[in-house]
Coordinates of C-alpha atoms in Angstrom, one line a residue:
Chain A
M17 CA 83.7 85.2 119.2
S18 CA 87.3 85.9 118.3
S19 CA 88.1 82.2 118.7
Q20 CA 90.5 82.0 115.8
D21 CA 93.2 82.7 118.4
D22 CA 91.9 79.8 120.3
V23 CA 92.6 77.5 117.4
A24 CA 95.9 79.1 116.6
T25 CA 97.3 78.3 120.0
D26 CA 95.9 74.8 120.0
P27 CA 99.0 72.5 120.1
V28 CA 97.2 69.6 118.5
R29 CA 96.3 71.5 115.4
S30 CA 99.5 73.3 114.9
Q31 CA 101.6 70.1 115.1
R32 CA 99.6 68.6 112.3
T33 CA 101.6 69.2 109.1
P34 CA 100.3 68.4 105.7
E35 CA 102.0 65.2 104.3
T36 CA 101.8 63.8 100.9
G37 CA 100.8 60.1 100.6
T38 CA 98.4 57.9 98.7
L39 CA 95.2 59.2 97.2
R40 CA 93.2 57.9 100.1
E41 CA 95.4 59.6 102.6
R42 CA 95.2 62.8 100.7
I43 CA 91.4 62.7 100.6
L44 CA 91.4 62.0 104.3
E45 CA 93.9 64.8 104.8
W46 CA 91.7 67.2 102.8
A47 CA 88.5 66.1 104.7
D48 CA 90.4 66.9 107.9
S49 CA 91.6 70.2 106.6
E50 CA 90.4 73.5 108.0
V51 CA 89.0 74.7 104.7
F52 CA 86.8 71.7 104.3
K53 CA 85.5 71.7 107.9
G54 CA 85.0 75.4 107.7
S55 CA 82.9 75.3 104.5
I56 CA 80.9 72.4 105.8
S57 CA 80.1 74.1 109.1
L58 CA 79.6 77.7 108.0
G59 CA 78.6 77.1 104.3
P60 CA 74.9 76.3 104.9
V61 CA 74.5 79.2 107.4
L62 CA 76.2 81.7 105.1
I63 CA 74.1 80.6 102.1
L64 CA 70.9 80.9 104.2
L65 CA 72.0 84.4 105.4
T66 CA 72.7 85.5 101.9
V67 CA 69.5 84.2 100.3
F68 CA 67.1 85.0 103.1
Y69 CA 68.7 88.0 104.7
A70 CA 71.1 89.8 102.4
V71 CA 69.0 89.5 99.3
P72 CA 65.7 90.8 100.9
V73 CA 67.5 93.8 102.4
A74 CA 69.4 94.4 99.1
L75 CA 66.0 94.2 97.3
L76 CA 65.0 97.4 99.2
L77 CA 68.1 99.2 98.0
I78 CA 67.3 98.1 94.4
Y79 CA 63.7 99.3 94.7
S80 CA 64.8 102.6 96.0
I81 CA 66.7 103.5 92.8
F82 CA 64.0 102.5 90.3
V83 CA 61.0 104.6 89.2
E84 CA 58.7 101.6 89.6
D85 CA 59.3 97.9 89.0
P86 CA 63.0 97.1 89.4
F87 CA 64.8 96.6 86.0
A88 CA 61.5 97.2 84.1
S89 CA 61.5 100.9 84.7
G90 CA 64.2 103.6 84.6
L91 CA 66.8 104.4 87.3
T92 CA 66.0 107.4 89.3
F93 CA 66.9 109.4 92.5
E94 CA 63.4 110.9 92.6
H95 CA 62.5 108.9 95.8
F96 CA 65.5 110.3 97.6
G97 CA 64.7 113.7 96.2
R98 CA 61.2 113.4 97.6
F99 CA 62.7 112.7 101.0
I100 CA 64.9 115.8 100.9
D101 CA 62.2 117.8 99.0
V102 CA 64.5 120.2 97.1
S103 CA 61.6 122.4 96.0
A104 CA 60.7 123.0 99.6
I105 CA 64.2 124.1 100.4
T106 CA 64.5 126.4 97.4
S107 CA 61.2 128.0 98.3
L108 CA 62.3 128.3 101.9
Q109 CA 59.2 126.4 103.0
F110 CA 61.0 124.6 105.8
G111 CA 57.6 123.6 107.3
E112 CA 57.2 121.3 104.3
L113 CA 60.2 119.2 105.1
S114 CA 58.0 116.5 106.6
Y115 CA 60.2 113.5 106.1
V116 CA 63.4 115.2 107.0
R117 CA 61.7 116.6 110.1
L118 CA 60.3 113.3 111.0
L119 CA 63.7 111.7 110.8
G120 CA 65.1 114.6 112.8
R121 CA 62.4 114.1 115.5
S122 CA 63.0 110.4 115.6
I123 CA 66.8 111.0 116.1
G124 CA 65.9 113.6 118.8
I125 CA 63.7 111.2 120.6
A126 CA 66.4 108.5 120.3
V127 CA 68.9 110.9 122.0
I128 CA 66.5 111.6 124.8
V129 CA 65.7 107.9 125.3
T130 CA 69.4 107.0 125.3
V131 CA 70.3 109.6 127.9
L132 CA 67.3 108.7 130.1
S133 CA 68.2 105.0 129.8
L134 CA 71.8 105.7 130.9
V135 CA 70.6 107.8 133.8
I136 CA 68.3 105.1 135.0
S137 CA 70.9 102.4 134.5
Y138 CA 73.7 103.9 136.6
P139 CA 72.2 103.6 140.1
I140 CA 70.8 100.1 139.7
T141 CA 74.0 98.8 138.2
Y142 CA 76.1 100.6 140.8
Y143 CA 74.1 98.9 143.4
L144 CA 74.1 95.4 141.8
G145 CA 77.8 95.6 140.9
Q146 CA 79.2 97.0 144.1
Y147 CA 76.7 96.7 147.0
A148 CA 74.3 93.9 146.4
P149 CA 74.8 90.9 148.7
E150 CA 76.6 88.1 146.7
R151 CA 73.9 85.5 147.2
W152 CA 71.2 87.8 145.8
K153 CA 73.2 89.0 142.9
I154 CA 72.3 86.3 140.3
A155 CA 68.6 86.5 141.2
L156 CA 68.6 90.3 140.9
V157 CA 70.4 90.3 137.5
M158 CA 68.0 87.6 136.3
L159 CA 65.1 89.9 137.3
V160 CA 66.5 92.5 134.8
I161 CA 67.0 89.9 132.1
I162 CA 63.7 88.2 132.2
P163 CA 61.4 91.1 131.0
F164 CA 63.9 91.5 128.3
W165 CA 62.9 88.2 126.8
T166 CA 59.2 88.7 127.1
S167 CA 56.8 90.2 124.6
Y168 CA 57.7 93.9 124.0
L169 CA 54.4 94.3 122.4
I170 CA 52.5 93.4 125.6
R171 CA 54.9 95.3 127.8
T172 CA 54.4 98.4 125.6
Y173 CA 50.6 98.5 125.5
A174 CA 50.6 97.8 129.3
W175 CA 51.4 101.5 129.5
I176 CA 48.1 102.5 127.9
P177 CA 46.0 101.9 131.1
I178 CA 48.8 103.6 133.1
L179 CA 49.2 106.7 131.0
S180 CA 45.8 107.4 129.5
N181 CA 43.6 110.3 130.6
N182 CA 41.5 108.0 132.8
G183 CA 44.5 105.7 133.6
F184 CA 46.3 104.9 136.8
I185 CA 48.5 108.0 137.0
N186 CA 45.8 110.5 136.0
S187 CA 43.2 108.9 138.2
A188 CA 45.6 109.1 141.1
L189 CA 46.3 112.8 140.3
T190 CA 42.5 113.6 140.1
T191 CA 41.9 111.9 143.4
V192 CA 44.3 114.2 145.2
G193 CA 42.9 117.2 143.4
L194 CA 45.6 117.8 140.8
P195 CA 45.0 118.4 137.1
T196 CA 45.6 115.5 134.7
L197 CA 48.7 115.3 132.6
P198 CA 48.7 114.5 128.9
L199 CA 50.9 111.4 128.9
L200 CA 49.5 109.3 126.2
N201 CA 49.3 109.8 122.4
N202 CA 52.1 112.3 122.4
Y203 CA 55.9 112.2 122.4
I204 CA 56.0 111.8 126.2
G205 CA 54.2 108.5 125.8
S206 CA 56.6 107.4 123.1
I207 CA 59.6 108.3 125.3
I208 CA 58.3 106.6 128.4
G209 CA 57.5 103.4 126.4
L210 CA 60.8 103.4 124.6
V211 CA 62.9 103.9 127.7
Y212 CA 60.9 101.1 129.4
V213 CA 61.5 98.7 126.5
F214 CA 65.1 99.5 125.9
V215 CA 66.6 100.2 129.3
P216 CA 67.9 96.6 129.8
F217 CA 70.1 97.3 126.8
T218 CA 72.1 99.8 128.9
I219 CA 71.6 98.0 132.2
L220 CA 73.3 94.8 131.2
P221 CA 76.6 96.0 129.6
L222 CA 76.9 98.7 132.4
Y223 CA 76.4 96.0 135.0
A224 CA 79.3 94.0 133.4
S225 CA 81.5 97.2 133.8
M226 CA 80.3 97.8 137.4
E227 CA 80.9 94.2 138.3
G228 CA 84.5 94.4 137.0
L229 CA 85.2 97.6 138.8
D230 CA 87.8 97.3 141.5
S231 CA 86.0 98.5 144.7
S232 CA 89.4 99.5 146.3
L233 CA 89.6 102.3 143.8
I234 CA 86.4 103.8 145.3
E235 CA 87.8 103.2 148.8
A236 CA 91.0 104.9 147.8
A237 CA 89.2 108.0 146.5
R238 CA 87.1 108.1 149.7
D239 CA 90.1 107.8 151.9
L240 CA 91.7 110.7 150.0
G241 CA 88.8 112.8 151.0
A242 CA 86.4 112.5 148.1
S243 CA 82.7 112.6 148.9
R244 CA 80.5 109.8 147.7
W245 CA 79.4 111.9 144.8
E246 CA 82.9 113.0 143.9
A247 CA 84.1 109.3 144.1
F248 CA 81.4 108.4 141.7
R249 CA 82.0 111.3 139.3
E250 CA 85.8 111.0 139.3
V251 CA 86.3 107.2 139.6
V252 CA 83.2 105.1 138.9
F253 CA 81.7 107.1 136.1
P254 CA 84.8 107.4 133.8
L255 CA 85.7 103.7 134.4
T256 CA 82.3 102.4 133.5
L257 CA 81.4 104.9 130.7
P258 CA 82.6 102.5 127.9
G259 CA 80.1 99.8 129.0
A260 CA 77.4 102.4 129.3
L261 CA 78.1 103.8 125.8
A262 CA 78.2 100.4 124.2
G263 CA 74.7 99.8 125.5
G264 CA 73.7 103.4 124.6
V265 CA 74.6 103.0 121.0
F266 CA 72.1 100.1 120.8
V267 CA 69.4 102.0 122.5
F268 CA 69.9 104.8 120.1
I269 CA 69.8 102.6 117.0
K270 CA 66.8 100.7 118.2
T271 CA 64.9 103.8 119.2
A272 CA 65.6 105.6 115.9
A273 CA 64.0 102.7 114.1
A274 CA 61.1 102.2 116.6
Y275 CA 57.8 101.3 115.2
V276 CA 55.6 99.5 117.8
T277 CA 56.0 101.9 120.7
P278 CA 55.3 105.2 118.9
S279 CA 52.3 103.5 117.1
L280 CA 50.8 102.4 120.4
L281 CA 51.7 105.3 122.7
G282 CA 52.9 108.2 120.5
G283 CA 49.9 109.6 118.7
T284 CA 50.6 112.4 116.2
S285 CA 53.2 114.4 118.0
G286 CA 55.0 111.2 119.0
R287 CA 55.0 109.9 115.5
M288 CA 58.3 108.4 114.4
Y289 CA 60.2 107.7 111.1
A290 CA 59.7 104.0 110.9
Q291 CA 55.9 104.5 110.9
V292 CA 56.1 106.4 107.5
I293 CA 58.2 103.6 106.1
E294 CA 55.5 101.1 107.1
N295 CA 52.9 103.4 105.7
Q296 CA 54.4 103.3 102.2
F297 CA 54.1 99.5 102.2
G298 CA 50.9 99.1 104.2
T299 CA 48.6 101.7 102.9
A300 CA 50.3 104.1 100.4
F301 CA 51.6 101.2 98.3
N302 CA 54.6 103.2 97.1
W303 CA 57.2 100.5 97.6
N304 CA 59.9 102.5 95.8
F305 CA 59.6 105.5 98.1
G306 CA 59.2 103.3 101.1
A307 CA 62.4 101.5 100.1
A308 CA 64.2 104.8 99.8
L309 CA 63.1 105.8 103.3
A310 CA 64.3 102.4 104.6
V311 CA 67.7 102.8 102.9
I312 CA 68.0 106.2 104.6
L313 CA 67.3 104.6 108.0
V314 CA 69.9 101.9 107.4
V315 CA 72.4 104.7 106.5
V316 CA 71.6 106.4 109.8
V317 CA 72.0 103.2 111.7
L318 CA 75.3 102.2 110.1
G319 CA 76.6 105.8 110.3
T320 CA 75.9 105.7 114.0
I321 CA 77.8 102.5 114.5
W322 CA 80.7 103.8 112.3
I323 CA 80.9 107.0 114.4
A324 CA 80.7 105.0 117.6
M325 CA 83.4 102.7 116.6
R326 CA 85.6 105.7 115.6
W327 CA 85.1 107.0 119.1
G328 CA 86.4 103.7 120.4
I329 CA 83.1 102.4 121.7
D330 CA 83.0 98.6 121.8
V331 CA 79.7 98.2 119.9
K332 CA 80.4 94.6 119.0
G333 CA 80.9 93.7 122.7
S334 CA 77.3 94.4 123.7
R335 CA 75.7 92.9 120.6
G336 CA 74.7 89.5 122.0
L337 CA 72.9 90.9 125.0
G338 CA 69.9 91.8 123.0
G339 CA 66.7 90.0 123.6
G340 CA 63.2 91.2 123.1
G341 CA 63.6 92.2 119.5
L342 CA 62.5 95.4 117.8
Chain B
M15 CA 91.5 93.9 155.4
S16 CA 93.1 96.9 153.8
V17 CA 94.8 99.7 155.6
A18 CA 91.9 101.9 154.7
D19 CA 89.5 99.5 156.4
S20 CA 91.5 99.3 159.6
I21 CA 91.9 103.1 159.8
R22 CA 88.1 103.4 159.2
D23 CA 87.5 100.9 162.0
R24 CA 89.6 102.9 164.4
V25 CA 88.2 106.2 163.5
G26 CA 84.7 104.8 163.5
S27 CA 83.9 106.7 160.3
D28 CA 80.5 106.1 158.6
S29 CA 82.0 105.4 155.2
D30 CA 81.2 101.7 155.2
P31 CA 79.8 101.2 151.7
N32 CA 76.7 99.4 152.9
D33 CA 75.0 102.2 154.8
G34 CA 74.5 105.9 154.1
A35 CA 74.6 106.2 150.3
G36 CA 73.8 102.5 150.2
S37 CA 70.2 103.0 151.4
G38 CA 69.6 105.8 148.9
L39 CA 70.9 103.5 146.1
K40 CA 68.8 100.7 147.4
L41 CA 65.7 102.9 147.1
V42 CA 66.5 103.9 143.6
T43 CA 67.3 100.3 142.7
L44 CA 63.9 99.2 144.1
L45 CA 62.2 102.0 142.1
T46 CA 63.9 100.7 139.0
Y47 CA 62.6 97.2 139.6
L48 CA 59.2 98.7 140.1
F49 CA 59.6 100.4 136.7
L50 CA 60.6 97.1 135.1
Y51 CA 57.8 95.1 136.6
G52 CA 55.0 97.6 137.2
P53 CA 53.6 97.4 133.7
I54 CA 53.7 93.6 133.8
L55 CA 51.8 93.8 137.1
V56 CA 49.3 96.1 135.5
V57 CA 48.6 93.6 132.7
V58 CA 47.9 91.0 135.3
L59 CA 45.6 93.3 137.3
M60 CA 43.7 94.4 134.2
S61 CA 43.2 90.8 133.2
F62 CA 41.2 90.2 136.4
D63 CA 39.4 93.6 136.2
A64 CA 35.6 93.5 135.6
G65 CA 35.6 97.2 134.6
R66 CA 38.0 99.0 132.3
Y67 CA 40.3 101.8 133.5
G68 CA 40.4 103.8 136.6
L69 CA 41.1 103.1 140.2
R70 CA 38.0 101.1 140.8
W71 CA 38.9 97.5 140.4
D72 CA 36.4 94.5 140.6
F73 CA 37.7 91.0 140.6
T74 CA 36.6 88.7 137.8
T75 CA 37.8 85.7 135.9
E76 CA 35.3 86.1 133.1
W77 CA 38.0 87.3 130.5
Y78 CA 39.9 84.0 131.1
A79 CA 36.6 82.1 130.7
S80 CA 35.8 83.9 127.5
L81 CA 39.3 83.1 126.1
A82 CA 38.0 79.6 125.6
T83 CA 35.3 80.8 123.2
R84 CA 37.8 82.9 121.2
S85 CA 38.7 80.4 118.6
D86 CA 40.7 83.0 116.7
L87 CA 43.0 83.5 119.7
I88 CA 43.3 79.8 120.3
D89 CA 44.2 79.2 116.6
S90 CA 46.8 81.9 116.7
L91 CA 48.3 80.7 120.0
W92 CA 48.6 77.2 118.5
L93 CA 50.1 78.6 115.3
S94 CA 52.7 80.6 117.3
I95 CA 53.6 77.5 119.3
Q96 CA 54.0 75.5 116.1
I97 CA 56.1 78.2 114.5
G98 CA 58.2 78.5 117.6
I99 CA 58.9 74.7 117.7
V100 CA 59.9 74.6 114.0
V101 CA 62.0 77.7 114.3
M102 CA 63.6 76.3 117.5
I103 CA 64.7 73.1 115.9
I104 CA 66.1 74.7 112.7
S105 CA 67.7 77.5 114.5
T106 CA 69.4 75.4 117.2
V107 CA 70.8 72.9 114.7
L108 CA 72.2 75.7 112.6
A109 CA 73.5 77.5 115.6
V110 CA 75.5 74.4 116.8
V111 CA 77.0 74.0 113.3
A112 CA 77.7 77.8 113.0
A113 CA 79.2 78.0 116.5
F114 CA 81.7 75.3 115.7
G115 CA 82.4 76.8 112.3
L116 CA 83.1 80.2 113.9
S117 CA 85.2 79.1 116.9
R118 CA 86.9 75.9 115.8
F119 CA 87.8 76.6 112.3
D120 CA 91.2 78.1 111.6
W121 CA 90.0 81.0 109.5
P122 CA 92.4 82.6 107.0
K123 CA 93.1 86.1 108.0
R124 CA 90.1 88.5 107.5
K125 CA 87.6 85.9 106.4
G126 CA 86.8 84.9 110.0
P127 CA 85.7 88.4 111.0
I128 CA 83.7 88.7 107.8
A129 CA 81.8 85.5 108.6
T130 CA 81.3 86.7 112.2
Y131 CA 79.9 90.0 110.9
L132 CA 77.6 88.3 108.4
I133 CA 76.1 86.2 111.2
F134 CA 75.7 89.2 113.5
V135 CA 74.4 91.8 111.0
P136 CA 70.8 90.7 111.7
L137 CA 71.4 91.8 115.3
T138 CA 72.3 95.3 114.2
L139 CA 70.0 96.3 111.4
P140 CA 66.5 97.4 112.5
I141 CA 64.1 94.5 112.4
I142 CA 61.5 96.6 110.6
I143 CA 63.9 96.8 107.6
Y144 CA 64.2 93.1 107.5
G145 CA 60.5 92.5 107.9
I146 CA 59.8 94.8 104.9
G147 CA 62.6 93.3 102.9
L148 CA 61.3 89.8 103.5
Y149 CA 57.8 90.9 102.5
V150 CA 59.0 92.4 99.2
F151 CA 61.2 89.3 98.6
F152 CA 58.4 86.8 99.1
T153 CA 56.0 88.9 97.2
Q154 CA 58.4 89.0 94.3
L155 CA 58.8 85.2 94.4
G156 CA 55.1 84.8 94.2
I157 CA 55.0 83.0 97.6
G158 CA 53.3 85.9 99.4
R159 CA 52.5 85.8 103.1
G160 CA 52.1 82.8 105.3
F161 CA 53.6 80.1 107.4
F162 CA 56.8 79.5 105.4
P163 CA 57.9 83.2 105.2
I164 CA 57.2 83.6 108.9
V165 CA 59.4 80.6 109.7
V166 CA 62.2 81.8 107.4
G167 CA 62.1 85.3 109.0
H168 CA 62.1 83.9 112.5
V169 CA 65.0 81.5 111.8
L170 CA 67.1 84.3 110.5
Y171 CA 66.1 86.5 113.5
T172 CA 66.8 83.9 116.2
L173 CA 69.9 82.4 114.6
P174 CA 72.4 85.1 115.9
F175 CA 71.2 84.8 119.4
A176 CA 71.3 81.0 119.4
T177 CA 74.8 81.1 117.8
L178 CA 76.0 83.4 120.5
V179 CA 74.7 81.2 123.3
V180 CA 76.1 78.0 121.8
G181 CA 79.3 79.8 120.8
A182 CA 79.9 80.9 124.4
G183 CA 79.7 77.2 125.4
V184 CA 82.1 76.1 122.6
I185 CA 84.7 78.7 123.6
G186 CA 84.4 77.8 127.2
L187 CA 84.7 74.0 126.5
D188 CA 87.6 72.2 128.0
R189 CA 89.4 70.9 124.9
T190 CA 91.5 68.4 127.0
L191 CA 88.3 66.3 127.5
E192 CA 88.0 65.8 123.8
E193 CA 91.7 65.2 123.4
A194 CA 91.5 62.6 126.2
A195 CA 88.7 60.8 124.4
M196 CA 90.6 60.8 121.2
D197 CA 93.7 59.5 122.9
L198 CA 91.7 56.7 124.4
G199 CA 90.8 55.6 120.9
A200 CA 87.5 57.3 120.2
D201 CA 86.9 58.5 116.7
P202 CA 85.9 62.1 116.1
L203 CA 82.2 61.3 115.7
T204 CA 82.1 59.2 118.9
T205 CA 84.0 62.0 120.7
F206 CA 81.6 64.6 119.5
R207 CA 78.5 62.5 120.5
E208 CA 79.8 61.2 123.8
V209 CA 82.0 64.1 125.0
T210 CA 81.4 67.4 123.2
L211 CA 77.6 67.3 122.9
P212 CA 76.9 66.4 126.5
A213 CA 79.3 69.1 127.7
L214 CA 77.5 71.6 125.5
M215 CA 74.0 70.5 126.4
P216 CA 73.2 73.3 128.8
N217 CA 74.0 75.9 126.1
I218 CA 72.3 74.0 123.4
V219 CA 69.1 73.7 125.4
A220 CA 69.3 77.4 126.4
A221 CA 69.7 78.4 122.8
A222 CA 66.7 76.3 121.9
L223 CA 64.6 77.9 124.6
F224 CA 65.7 81.4 123.6
S225 CA 64.9 80.7 120.0
F226 CA 61.5 79.5 120.9
T227 CA 60.6 82.4 123.1
L228 CA 62.1 85.0 120.6
S229 CA 60.0 83.5 117.8
F230 CA 56.9 83.1 120.1
D231 CA 57.0 86.9 121.0
E232 CA 58.3 88.2 117.7
F233 CA 55.9 90.7 116.1
L234 CA 57.5 93.0 113.5
I235 CA 58.6 90.3 111.0
S236 CA 55.3 88.4 111.4
F237 CA 53.4 91.7 111.0
F238 CA 54.8 92.0 107.4
V239 CA 54.9 88.4 106.3
S240 CA 51.9 86.9 108.0
G241 CA 48.5 86.5 106.4
G242 CA 46.5 84.0 104.4
G243 CA 45.1 82.4 107.5
A244 CA 48.5 82.2 109.2
V245 CA 48.3 84.9 111.9
P246 CA 50.6 84.4 114.9
L247 CA 49.4 85.5 118.3
P248 CA 51.4 88.8 118.6
V249 CA 49.9 90.0 115.3
R250 CA 46.4 89.0 116.5
I251 CA 47.1 90.9 119.8
W252 CA 48.3 93.9 117.8
G253 CA 45.0 93.9 115.9
M254 CA 43.0 93.7 119.2
V255 CA 45.0 96.6 120.7
R256 CA 44.8 98.7 117.5
A257 CA 41.0 98.3 117.0
D258 CA 39.8 99.0 120.5
I259 CA 41.0 97.4 123.7
E260 CA 39.0 94.2 123.9
P261 CA 39.1 93.1 127.5
E262 CA 40.3 89.6 126.6
V263 CA 43.6 91.1 125.4
Y264 CA 44.9 91.3 128.9
A265 CA 44.0 87.7 129.7
I266 CA 45.6 86.3 126.6
S267 CA 48.6 88.6 127.3
V268 CA 49.0 87.0 130.8
V269 CA 49.1 83.6 129.1
V270 CA 51.8 84.8 126.7
L271 CA 53.8 86.4 129.5
L272 CA 53.6 83.3 131.6
I273 CA 54.9 81.1 128.7
S274 CA 57.7 83.4 127.9
I275 CA 58.8 84.2 131.5
A276 CA 58.9 80.4 132.3
I277 CA 60.9 79.6 129.2
A278 CA 63.3 82.7 129.5
G279 CA 63.7 81.9 133.2
M280 CA 64.8 78.3 132.4
A281 CA 67.1 79.4 129.6
T282 CA 68.7 82.2 131.7
R283 CA 69.5 79.7 134.5
L284 CA 71.1 77.3 132.0
R285 CA 73.2 79.8 130.2
R286 CA 76.8 80.2 131.1
F287 CA 77.6 83.8 131.8

């Protein structure tokens, strides 16, 4: 949306120079000015964003640094201390670091889900971008986008009858005489569900890169003696990696904060960080500690984006692709 | 035809991109589509299944029939549609205004990017954070949970998407059309109504449809701020899944999927890529 350039190069606007005149002319001039139009058009939206987005989120930050009720009780870092659990560190009881470990596990799951999403995204986007017949392309891409905009809640619990002990996969395994696999209520369930829900976040930006890739580069590599795999590894992969990583950052962020999927498919060993945040508000009623846990998650997310941007990944470029929430 | 192609023709090599590796790729692509649509198919199958799990499958429509008796589900469906429509209207109007503000207004240096970031922060931060923040916010205000907090949450959640869709149209708009209208004597308002708005209509309608379907399917924000009789359908479905799988859950899910697939399909066709 960097359309400021758009306006800057607009000949009509740049020719218009401010002139002094009667009061009426000056009012009209002002009403036509960029500042006035800008505040009229963006003012209401920015006020709404401040009151109903920034304030609620900031409220969590405030809650996290008070003992109990904000401004009615003392300032404290005890909630963050509880997260880190200093006493457990000093007593070398690393098994007790439950919140840190849970965050670590969530980040670990997020890394796995991101890598799997990228692995799944490469073949389909390579096909869609380079091989798919032109007249089918739009329909095929639409087929990727549509699940994206449908209920992730329904698409997630759809995996329960597939993965459960008497579900589709295990029934099939039993029929052919193989032992059943524990796929549900553990981290495998969480990972499968998360990859499923988030893989369009990597497919769509990667498709854009594949589509823009000049196919004569692949031909050139092949003519110079590269095998198909070498051509992919040496030409296609490096040129499309930026698109893949932009989507990957989003998958990582969304997975690290996932709540619905681990709740439905993860069980105890697939339990993730966002679930303990919800727990503090839903059942434990410790808003201050819950808010501190939420602030830590925001720091992780913003830190990821900051690192990604320092690595030169175009995070902003893939933002608008997101549907399906979470 | 490139030199490479003609050499390949003469040598008769098999390196035509559409065979060989192409078929392997095709297979993997097909499997990926199966992965994307398999679970959706499972929901449809389960909704017509008389039993529960397992490979045995007996056709029945009784779950759809019993949907009619579930007044709680019907109330929630109706509520979700109402919320969706209100959110759609507010979000689309704001998106049109914001899209023009962002793309047409000559921002002083730095302030433009800040405004852009402000509008798109909701796309970046985890939705669970926003849902909890909103819950704390409305509780502090004494408003609590209900219809109004859900609508507020959904408007803020859908607005960035709607703004992006309308914004893409505003940027892609041919400015000479508007200039021509102005040159022919139309005042700015007439120009906007007669030229700009019709040209943007596909994007505006797409933004409206996306807003509706995003709100209709939204769960996490509603989860935290719904209550007091206002329980949207996704929250109701969550309760059904969490308690024990009531068989009607698949039937109502198919209804939800059909509504969102139809609307998302229409919106995707309208949207300029």
